[in-house]
CSV table of C-alpha atoms in Angstrom, one decimal:
chain,number,residue,atom,x,y,z
B,4,MET,CA,13.5,-31.6,8.3
B,5,PHE,CA,12.6,-31.8,4.9
B,6,GLU,CA,14.7,-33.7,3.4
B,7,ASP,CA,12.3,-36.5,1.9
B,8,SER,CA,13.2,-36.9,-1.7
B,9,ASP,CA,10.0,-36.0,-2.9
B,10,ILE,CA,9.6,-33.1,-0.8
B,11,ASP,CA,11.6,-28.8,-2.7
B,12,LYS,CA,13.8,-27.5,-0.8
B,13,TYR,CA,14.2,-24.0,-2.9
B,14,PRO,CA,17.7,-23.0,-2.7
B,15,PHE,CA,17.9,-18.5,-1.5
B,16,GLU,CA,18.8,-18.1,-5.6
B,17,GLU,CA,15.8,-20.2,-6.9
B,18,ILE,CA,12.7,-19.5,-4.6
B,19,PRO,CA,10.6,-19.1,-7.7
B,20,LEU,CA,9.8,-15.7,-9.0
B,21,ASP,CA,5.9,-14.5,-9.5
B,22,ARG,CA,3.9,-16.9,-8.8
B,23,ASP,CA,1.2,-17.7,-5.3
B,24,CYS,CA,3.6,-18.3,-2.1
B,25,PHE,CA,3.3,-18.7,1.7
B,26,LEU,CA,5.0,-17.2,4.7
B,27,MET,CA,5.1,-19.2,7.4
B,28,SER,CA,6.4,-18.9,11.5
B,29,GLU,CA,9.6,-21.0,11.5
B,30,ILE,CA,7.1,-22.3,15.0
B,31,TYR,CA,4.9,-24.3,12.2
B,32,MET,CA,8.2,-25.9,10.5
B,33,ASN,CA,8.1,-28.9,12.3
B,34,GLU,CA,4.6,-29.8,12.1
B,35,PHE,CA,4.7,-29.1,8.3
B,36,ASP,CA,7.7,-32.0,7.7
B,37,VAL,CA,5.6,-33.6,10.0
B,38,ALA,CA,2.5,-33.0,6.9
B,39,LEU,CA,4.1,-34.0,4.2
B,40,ARG,CA,5.8,-36.7,5.1
B,41,LYS,CA,2.5,-38.5,5.8
B,42,MET,CA,0.6,-37.0,3.1
B,43,LEU,CA,3.7,-38.2,1.0
B,44,ARG,CA,3.2,-41.4,2.7
B,45,ARG,CA,0.0,-40.9,1.4
B,46,GLU,CA,-2.2,-41.1,4.7
B,47,GLU,CA,-5.0,-39.0,5.7
B,48,CYS,CA,-2.9,-35.4,5.9
B,49,ASN,CA,-3.4,-32.2,5.0
B,50,PRO,CA,-0.4,-29.7,4.6
B,51,TYR,CA,-2.8,-26.3,4.6
B,52,GLU,CA,-4.8,-26.9,7.6
B,53,VAL,CA,-0.9,-26.6,10.0
B,54,GLY,CA,-0.6,-23.2,11.3
B,55,TYR,CA,-1.8,-19.5,9.6
B,56,VAL,CA,-0.1,-18.2,7.4
B,57,SER,CA,0.4,-15.0,4.5
B,58,PRO,CA,0.2,-14.5,1.3
B,59,VAL,CA,3.2,-13.8,-1.5
B,60,ALA,CA,4.3,-13.5,-4.3
B,61,VAL,CA,8.8,-12.9,-5.1
B,62,ARG,CA,9.2,-10.1,-6.8
B,63,LYS,CA,12.9,-10.3,-7.6
B,64,ILE,CA,15.9,-12.2,-5.2
B,65,ASN,CA,18.3,-9.8,-4.8
B,66,SER,CA,22.5,-10.8,-3.0
B,67,ASN,CA,20.3,-10.8,0.9
B,68,SER,CA,17.1,-9.7,0.9
B,69,LEU,CA,13.5,-10.6,-1.8
B,70,ASP,CA,11.3,-8.2,-3.3
B,71,LEU,CA,7.7,-9.1,-2.2
B,72,SER,CA,3.9,-8.3,-3.0
B,73,TRP,CA,2.8,-9.5,0.3
B,74,TYR,CA,-1.4,-10.1,0.6
B,75,PRO,CA,-2.2,-8.9,3.6
B,76,ASN,CA,-6.9,-8.6,2.4
B,77,THR,CA,-7.5,-11.3,-0.1
B,78,PHE,CA,-11.4,-11.6,1.6
B,79,THR,CA,-12.7,-7.5,2.1
B,80,ARG,CA,-10.3,-6.6,-0.7
B,81,PHE,CA,-7.4,-6.8,-3.2
B,82,HIS,CA,-4.8,-5.5,-1.1
B,83,GLU,CA,-0.9,-5.0,-2.4
B,84,VAL,CA,1.4,-3.6,0.1
B,85,SER,CA,5.3,-4.5,-1.9
B,86,ILE,CA,8.0,-4.8,1.4
B,87,THR,CA,11.2,-6.9,1.7
B,88,LEU,CA,12.3,-10.4,3.4
B,89,PRO,CA,16.0,-10.3,4.4
B,90,LYS,CA,17.9,-12.9,3.1
B,91,ASP,CA,18.9,-13.7,7.2
B,92,LYS,CA,15.4,-14.1,8.2
B,93,ILE,CA,14.8,-17.0,5.5
B,94,LYS,CA,14.6,-19.9,7.4
B,95,VAL,CA,14.3,-22.6,4.7
B,96,CYS,CA,11.9,-23.1,1.5
B,97,VAL,CA,9.8,-25.5,0.9
B,98,GLY,CA,7.2,-26.8,-1.1
B,99,CYS,CA,5.9,-29.3,-3.6
B,100,TRP,CA,4.9,-29.7,-7.2
B,101,GLN,CA,4.2,-33.4,-6.9
B,102,TYR,CA,-0.1,-32.4,-5.1
B,103,ASP,CA,1.0,-29.2,-6.4
B,104,ILE,CA,1.9,-27.8,-1.9
B,105,LYS,CA,3.5,-24.0,-3.3
B,106,PRO,CA,6.1,-22.7,-1.9
B,107,TYR,CA,6.5,-22.1,1.7
B,108,ILE,CA,8.7,-19.7,3.3
B,109,PHE,CA,9.6,-19.9,6.7
B,110,VAL,CA,10.8,-17.6,8.1
B,111,GLU,CA,12.0,-15.7,11.5
B,112,HIS,CA,8.7,-15.5,14.0
B,113,LYS,CA,9.3,-12.4,15.6
B,114,TRP,CA,10.2,-11.0,11.8
B,115,LEU,CA,6.8,-12.4,10.6
B,116,GLU,CA,4.8,-10.7,13.5
B,117,GLN,CA,6.3,-7.8,12.9
B,118,LEU,CA,5.2,-7.0,9.1
B,119,HIS,CA,1.6,-7.4,11.0
B,120,LEU,CA,1.9,-5.3,14.1
B,121,ARG,CA,3.9,-2.3,12.3
B,122,GLU,CA,2.0,0.6,10.7
B,123,TYR,CA,1.7,1.5,7.5
B,124,SER,CA,0.7,4.3,5.5
B,125,VAL,CA,-1.2,5.9,2.4
B,126,PHE,CA,0.1,9.5,1.0
B,127,ALA,CA,-1.0,11.9,-1.3
B,128,LEU,CA,0.7,15.1,-3.0
B,129,VAL,CA,-1.9,17.9,-3.8
B,130,ASP,CA,-1.5,20.4,-5.5
B,131,ALA,CA,-3.5,23.2,-7.0
B,132,ILE,CA,-3.4,24.6,-10.8
B,133,GLY,CA,-2.3,27.6,-12.1
B,134,VAL,CA,-0.4,29.3,-9.3
B,135,LYS,CA,2.2,30.3,-11.6
B,136,ASN,CA,-0.7,32.5,-13.8
B,137,ALA,CA,-1.8,33.8,-10.6
B,138,ILE,CA,0.9,35.3,-8.9
B,139,ARG,CA,1.9,37.0,-13.6
B,140,ASP,CA,-1.6,38.5,-12.4
B,141,ASN,CA,-1.3,39.4,-9.1
B,142,THR,CA,-5.3,37.5,-7.4
B,143,LEU,CA,-3.0,35.6,-5.1
B,144,ASN,CA,-2.8,37.9,-2.1
B,145,LYS,CA,-1.5,37.0,2.2
B,146,ASP,CA,-5.9,38.1,2.7
B,147,LYS,CA,-6.2,34.5,0.6
B,148,LEU,CA,-3.7,32.8,1.8
B,149,ILE,CA,-4.4,33.1,5.5
B,150,GLU,CA,-8.2,32.1,4.8
B,151,LEU,CA,-6.9,29.3,3.2
B,152,ARG,CA,-4.9,28.0,5.3
B,153,THR,CA,-7.2,28.7,8.5
B,154,ARG,CA,-10.0,26.2,5.9
B,155,ILE,CA,-7.4,23.5,6.1
B,156,ASP,CA,-6.8,23.8,9.1
B,157,GLU,CA,-11.1,23.8,9.8
B,158,LEU,CA,-10.4,20.4,7.2
B,159,ALA,CA,-7.8,19.2,9.6
B,160,ASP,CA,-9.6,19.2,13.3
B,161,ASN,CA,-12.1,16.9,11.1
B,162,GLU,CA,-9.9,15.0,10.4
B,163,SER,CA,-7.6,14.0,12.4
B,164,GLU,CA,-6.8,10.3,11.7
B,165,ILE,CA,-4.8,12.3,8.0
B,166,ALA,CA,-1.9,14.9,9.4
B,167,PHE,CA,-1.7,17.9,7.0
B,168,ILE,CA,1.5,19.3,5.8
B,169,SER,CA,0.9,22.7,3.1
B,170,PHE,CA,2.3,25.7,1.5
B,171,ALA,CA,-0.5,27.3,0.3
B,172,ASP,CA,-0.1,25.9,-3.2
B,173,SER,CA,0.4,22.6,-2.1
B,174,LEU,CA,-0.1,19.8,0.6
B,175,ILE,CA,0.8,16.4,1.5
B,176,LEU,CA,-1.3,13.8,3.7
B,177,LYS,CA,-0.6,11.0,5.3
B,178,THR,CA,-3.0,8.4,7.3
B,179,ASN,CA,-2.1,6.1,9.2
B,180,TRP,CA,-3.6,2.6,9.1
B,181,ASP,CA,-2.8,-1.3,10.6
B,182,VAL,CA,-3.5,-4.7,8.9
B,183,GLY,CA,-5.0,-6.6,11.7
B,184,TYR,CA,-2.9,-8.8,13.7
B,185,PHE,CA,-6.1,-11.7,14.8
B,186,HIS,CA,-3.7,-12.9,17.8
B,187,LYS,CA,-2.7,-9.6,19.4
B,188,GLY,CA,-6.5,-8.5,19.3
B,189,ILE,CA,-5.6,-5.5,16.1
B,190,LYS,CA,-8.7,-5.1,14.0
B,191,CYS,CA,-7.5,-3.8,9.7
B,192,SER,CA,-7.9,-0.3,9.9
B,193,TYR,CA,-6.9,0.6,5.8
B,194,ARG,CA,-9.9,2.6,4.6
B,195,PRO,CA,-7.8,4.6,1.5
B,196,GLU,CA,-11.8,5.3,-0.2
B,197,LYS,CA,-11.0,8.1,2.7
B,198,ILE,CA,-8.9,9.8,1.5
B,199,LEU,CA,-11.1,10.6,-1.8
B,200,TYR,CA,-13.5,12.2,0.3
B,201,VAL,CA,-10.7,14.5,1.8
B,202,ILE,CA,-9.1,15.3,-2.0
B,203,LYS,CA,-13.3,16.6,-3.2
B,204,GLU,CA,-13.0,18.8,0.3
B,205,LEU,CA,-10.2,20.5,-0.8
B,206,ASP,CA,-10.7,20.7,-4.1
B,207,ARG,CA,-13.8,22.5,-3.1
B,208,ILE,CA,-12.2,24.8,-0.8
B,209,TYR,CA,-9.3,26.0,-3.8
B,210,GLN,CA,-11.4,26.9,-6.2
B,211,GLU,CA,-13.9,28.7,-3.3
B,212,VAL,CA,-10.5,30.2,-1.6
B,213,LEU,CA,-8.4,30.4,-4.7
B,214,GLY,CA,-10.7,30.7,-7.1
B,215,LEU,CA,-7.8,27.5,-8.0
B,216,PRO,CA,-8.8,23.6,-9.0
B,217,ILE,CA,-6.4,21.6,-7.6
B,218,TYR,CA,-5.1,17.8,-8.4
B,219,ALA,CA,-3.8,14.6,-6.8
B,220,VAL,CA,-0.8,11.2,-6.8
B,221,LEU,CA,-1.7,8.8,-4.0
B,222,THR,CA,0.5,5.4,-3.3
B,223,GLN,CA,0.9,3.0,-0.3
B,224,GLY,CA,3.6,1.5,1.3
B,225,GLY,CA,5.8,0.8,4.6
B,226,ASN,CA,6.1,3.2,7.6
B,227,GLU,CA,9.0,3.2,9.1
B,228,TYR,CA,9.2,5.1,12.4
B,229,TYR,CA,5.7,2.4,13.7
B,230,GLY,CA,4.3,2.6,16.2
B,231,GLU,CA,4.7,6.8,16.9
B,232,PRO,CA,2.5,9.9,15.8
B,233,LEU,CA,1.0,10.7,12.2
B,234,LEU,CA,3.8,13.7,12.9
B,235,HIS,CA,6.9,14.7,14.6
B,236,ILE,CA,6.5,18.0,16.5
B,237,SER,CA,9.3,19.6,18.0
B,238,LYS,CA,9.2,21.7,21.3
B,239,SER,CA,11.0,24.3,19.9
B,240,LYS,CA,7.6,24.3,17.6
B,241,ASN,CA,10.7,24.7,14.8
B,242,HIS,CA,11.5,20.9,13.4
B,243,ILE,CA,8.7,19.2,12.0
B,244,CYS,CA,9.4,14.7,10.6
B,245,LEU,CA,6.4,13.3,9.1
B,246,ASN,CA,7.5,10.2,10.5
B,247,SER,CA,8.6,8.7,7.4
B,248,LEU,CA,11.0,7.5,5.5
B,249,GLY,CA,11.5,9.3,2.2
B,250,VAL,CA,10.9,6.6,0.5
B,251,PRO,CA,7.3,7.0,-0.5
B,252,PHE,CA,7.7,10.4,-1.4
B,253,ALA,CA,9.9,10.7,-4.1
B,254,GLU,CA,7.0,7.8,-5.6
B,255,LEU,CA,4.8,10.3,-5.4
B,256,LEU,CA,6.9,12.3,-7.4
B,257,ALA,CA,8.2,9.4,-9.9
B,258,ILE,CA,4.6,8.9,-10.5
B,259,GLU,CA,3.7,13.0,-10.7
B,260,SER,CA,7.4,13.5,-13.1
B,261,SER,CA,5.1,10.4,-15.3
B,262,ALA,CA,2.0,12.4,-15.6
B,263,LYS,CA,3.3,15.7,-16.1
B,264,ALA,CA,5.2,13.9,-19.3
B,265,ALA,CA,3.1,12.2,-20.1
B,266,ILE,CA,0.3,15.0,-20.8
B,267,LYS,CA,3.2,17.6,-22.5
B,268,SER,CA,3.1,14.5,-24.6
B,269,ARG,CA,-0.5,13.7,-25.6
B,270,ILE,CA,-0.5,10.6,-24.1
B,271,HIS,CA,-3.4,11.1,-21.6
B,272,PRO,CA,-5.5,14.6,-20.4
B,273,PRO,CA,-5.1,16.1,-17.4
B,274,MET,CA,-6.8,14.4,-14.2
B,275,GLN,CA,-8.0,15.4,-10.9
B,276,LEU,CA,-6.0,11.9,-9.5
B,277,TYR,CA,-3.5,10.0,-9.9
B,278,LEU,CA,-2.9,6.3,-8.4
B,279,ASP,CA,-0.5,3.9,-7.7
B,280,GLU,CA,-1.9,0.1,-9.1
B,281,GLN,CA,-1.1,-0.8,-5.5
B,282,LEU,CA,-3.3,1.6,-3.9
B,283,TYR,CA,-5.9,2.2,-7.0
B,284,HIS,CA,-6.6,-2.1,-7.1
B,285,SER,CA,-7.4,-1.6,-2.8
B,286,LEU,CA,-10.3,0.3,-4.0
B,287,GLN,CA,-13.8,-1.2,-3.0
B,288,PHE,CA,-15.6,-1.0,-6.2
B,289,LYS,CA,-18.5,-2.0,-7.4
B,290,PHE,CA,-18.9,-5.1,-8.6
B,291,GLU,CA,-19.7,-3.4,-12.5
B,292,PHE,CA,-17.4,-0.5,-12.8
B,293,ALA,CA,-15.3,-2.6,-14.7
B,294,LYS,CA,-11.6,-1.2,-12.7
B,295,ASN,CA,-8.8,-3.0,-14.5
B,296,GLU,CA,-10.7,-2.1,-17.8
B,297,LYS,CA,-9.9,1.9,-16.8
B,298,PRO,CA,-7.3,4.7,-17.9
B,299,LYS,CA,-3.3,3.8,-17.2
B,300,ASN,CA,0.0,4.9,-18.0
B,301,ALA,CA,3.2,3.2,-17.0
B,302,TYR,CA,6.0,4.9,-14.8
B,303,SER,CA,9.7,3.9,-13.2
B,304,ALA,CA,8.2,2.6,-9.5
B,305,ILE,CA,10.5,3.7,-6.9
B,306,MET,CA,9.3,1.2,-4.0
B,307,LYS,CA,9.1,-1.7,-6.4
B,308,SER,CA,10.7,-3.9,-8.6
B,309,SER,CA,8.6,-3.9,-11.3
B,310,GLN,CA,7.2,-1.9,-14.0
B,311,SER,CA,4.0,0.4,-12.5
B,312,SER,CA,1.1,2.0,-13.6
B,313,TYR,CA,-0.5,4.9,-12.4
B,314,PHE,CA,-4.2,4.9,-13.7
B,315,TYR,CA,-5.8,8.4,-13.5
B,316,SER,CA,-9.5,9.8,-13.2
B,317,SER,CA,-11.8,12.0,-10.9
B,318,CYS,CA,-12.7,11.8,-7.5
B,319,ASP,CA,-16.2,12.1,-8.6
B,320,VAL,CA,-16.2,9.0,-10.7
B,321,LEU,CA,-14.2,7.2,-8.0
B,322,ILE,CA,-16.1,8.1,-5.4
B,323,GLU,CA,-19.5,7.0,-7.9
B,324,ASN,CA,-18.1,3.4,-7.8
B,325,LEU,CA,-17.2,2.8,-4.8
B,326,ASP,CA,-18.9,-0.1,-2.9
B,327,ASP,CA,-22.6,1.5,-1.4
B,328,ARG,CA,-20.4,0.1,1.6
B,329,GLU,CA,-18.1,2.1,1.6
B,330,SER,CA,-18.1,5.7,2.5
B,331,LYS,CA,-16.4,9.5,3.8
B,332,HIS,CA,-16.9,8.0,7.7
């Protein structure tokens, strides 16, 4: 299969980096091979009409895996997710540069199907500003903290698709979403704009109850606990599991650390929001909002192999410039 001399057959170590590629299920290998050979014989045929593809770009070749940028949605929003493709799931990578056929990476069908069926998550780290001074000035007390907890309870009751883990002066937010899979009747549920409204409401609550504003760091990525609830709480109520690996939270802390260093060095002023670039670019903004030209700063990413950036802004600015079709609902 794929033995024609005009078909480019890439060894694992030579799979092209940083260019458009496609993932395709192994079940279409034979049909694609036939289509390529017909094309090379100048018979009427279009290999791009074979099967179903998932657009990707290979960012790094590791000894036993590929780091990929996967684009689950390029139709209604620009959405990039960093994923890892194990080497043993790859069947072959082929292309045909003479006919501008981009590299196709054929993979194990079950793995590719699971890629579309598994859940993914948006994460946020929310922290109050000025807590140390408030403690020093004795302006925080038990009554205020209980009122804050009650107000967050009320917000959580209205936002059942978001998990709230609070530490009085800070929170972790997590919400799951589906990529969508037509063959299984699963619709895409990715609506990251919603969490901006939740953070704006949290800022209002913190200022009303504690007199303190907040800032938030946001990112998104895979969730290894797919098919599970947002949280696991043990029967004895003394074990809470976020049903997530620690990597996304390390990513949040990496952005936060870089932002604090940048503020201290006066690279940029303190802001309300610090968003990982993949999450930021996936937001649906108005056309006239030149999102790529907005201020950003580099940080050392945990979940991505290349140098990454975070964008800094405020809830009001981003919400004001969301596409009119987007709302907190």
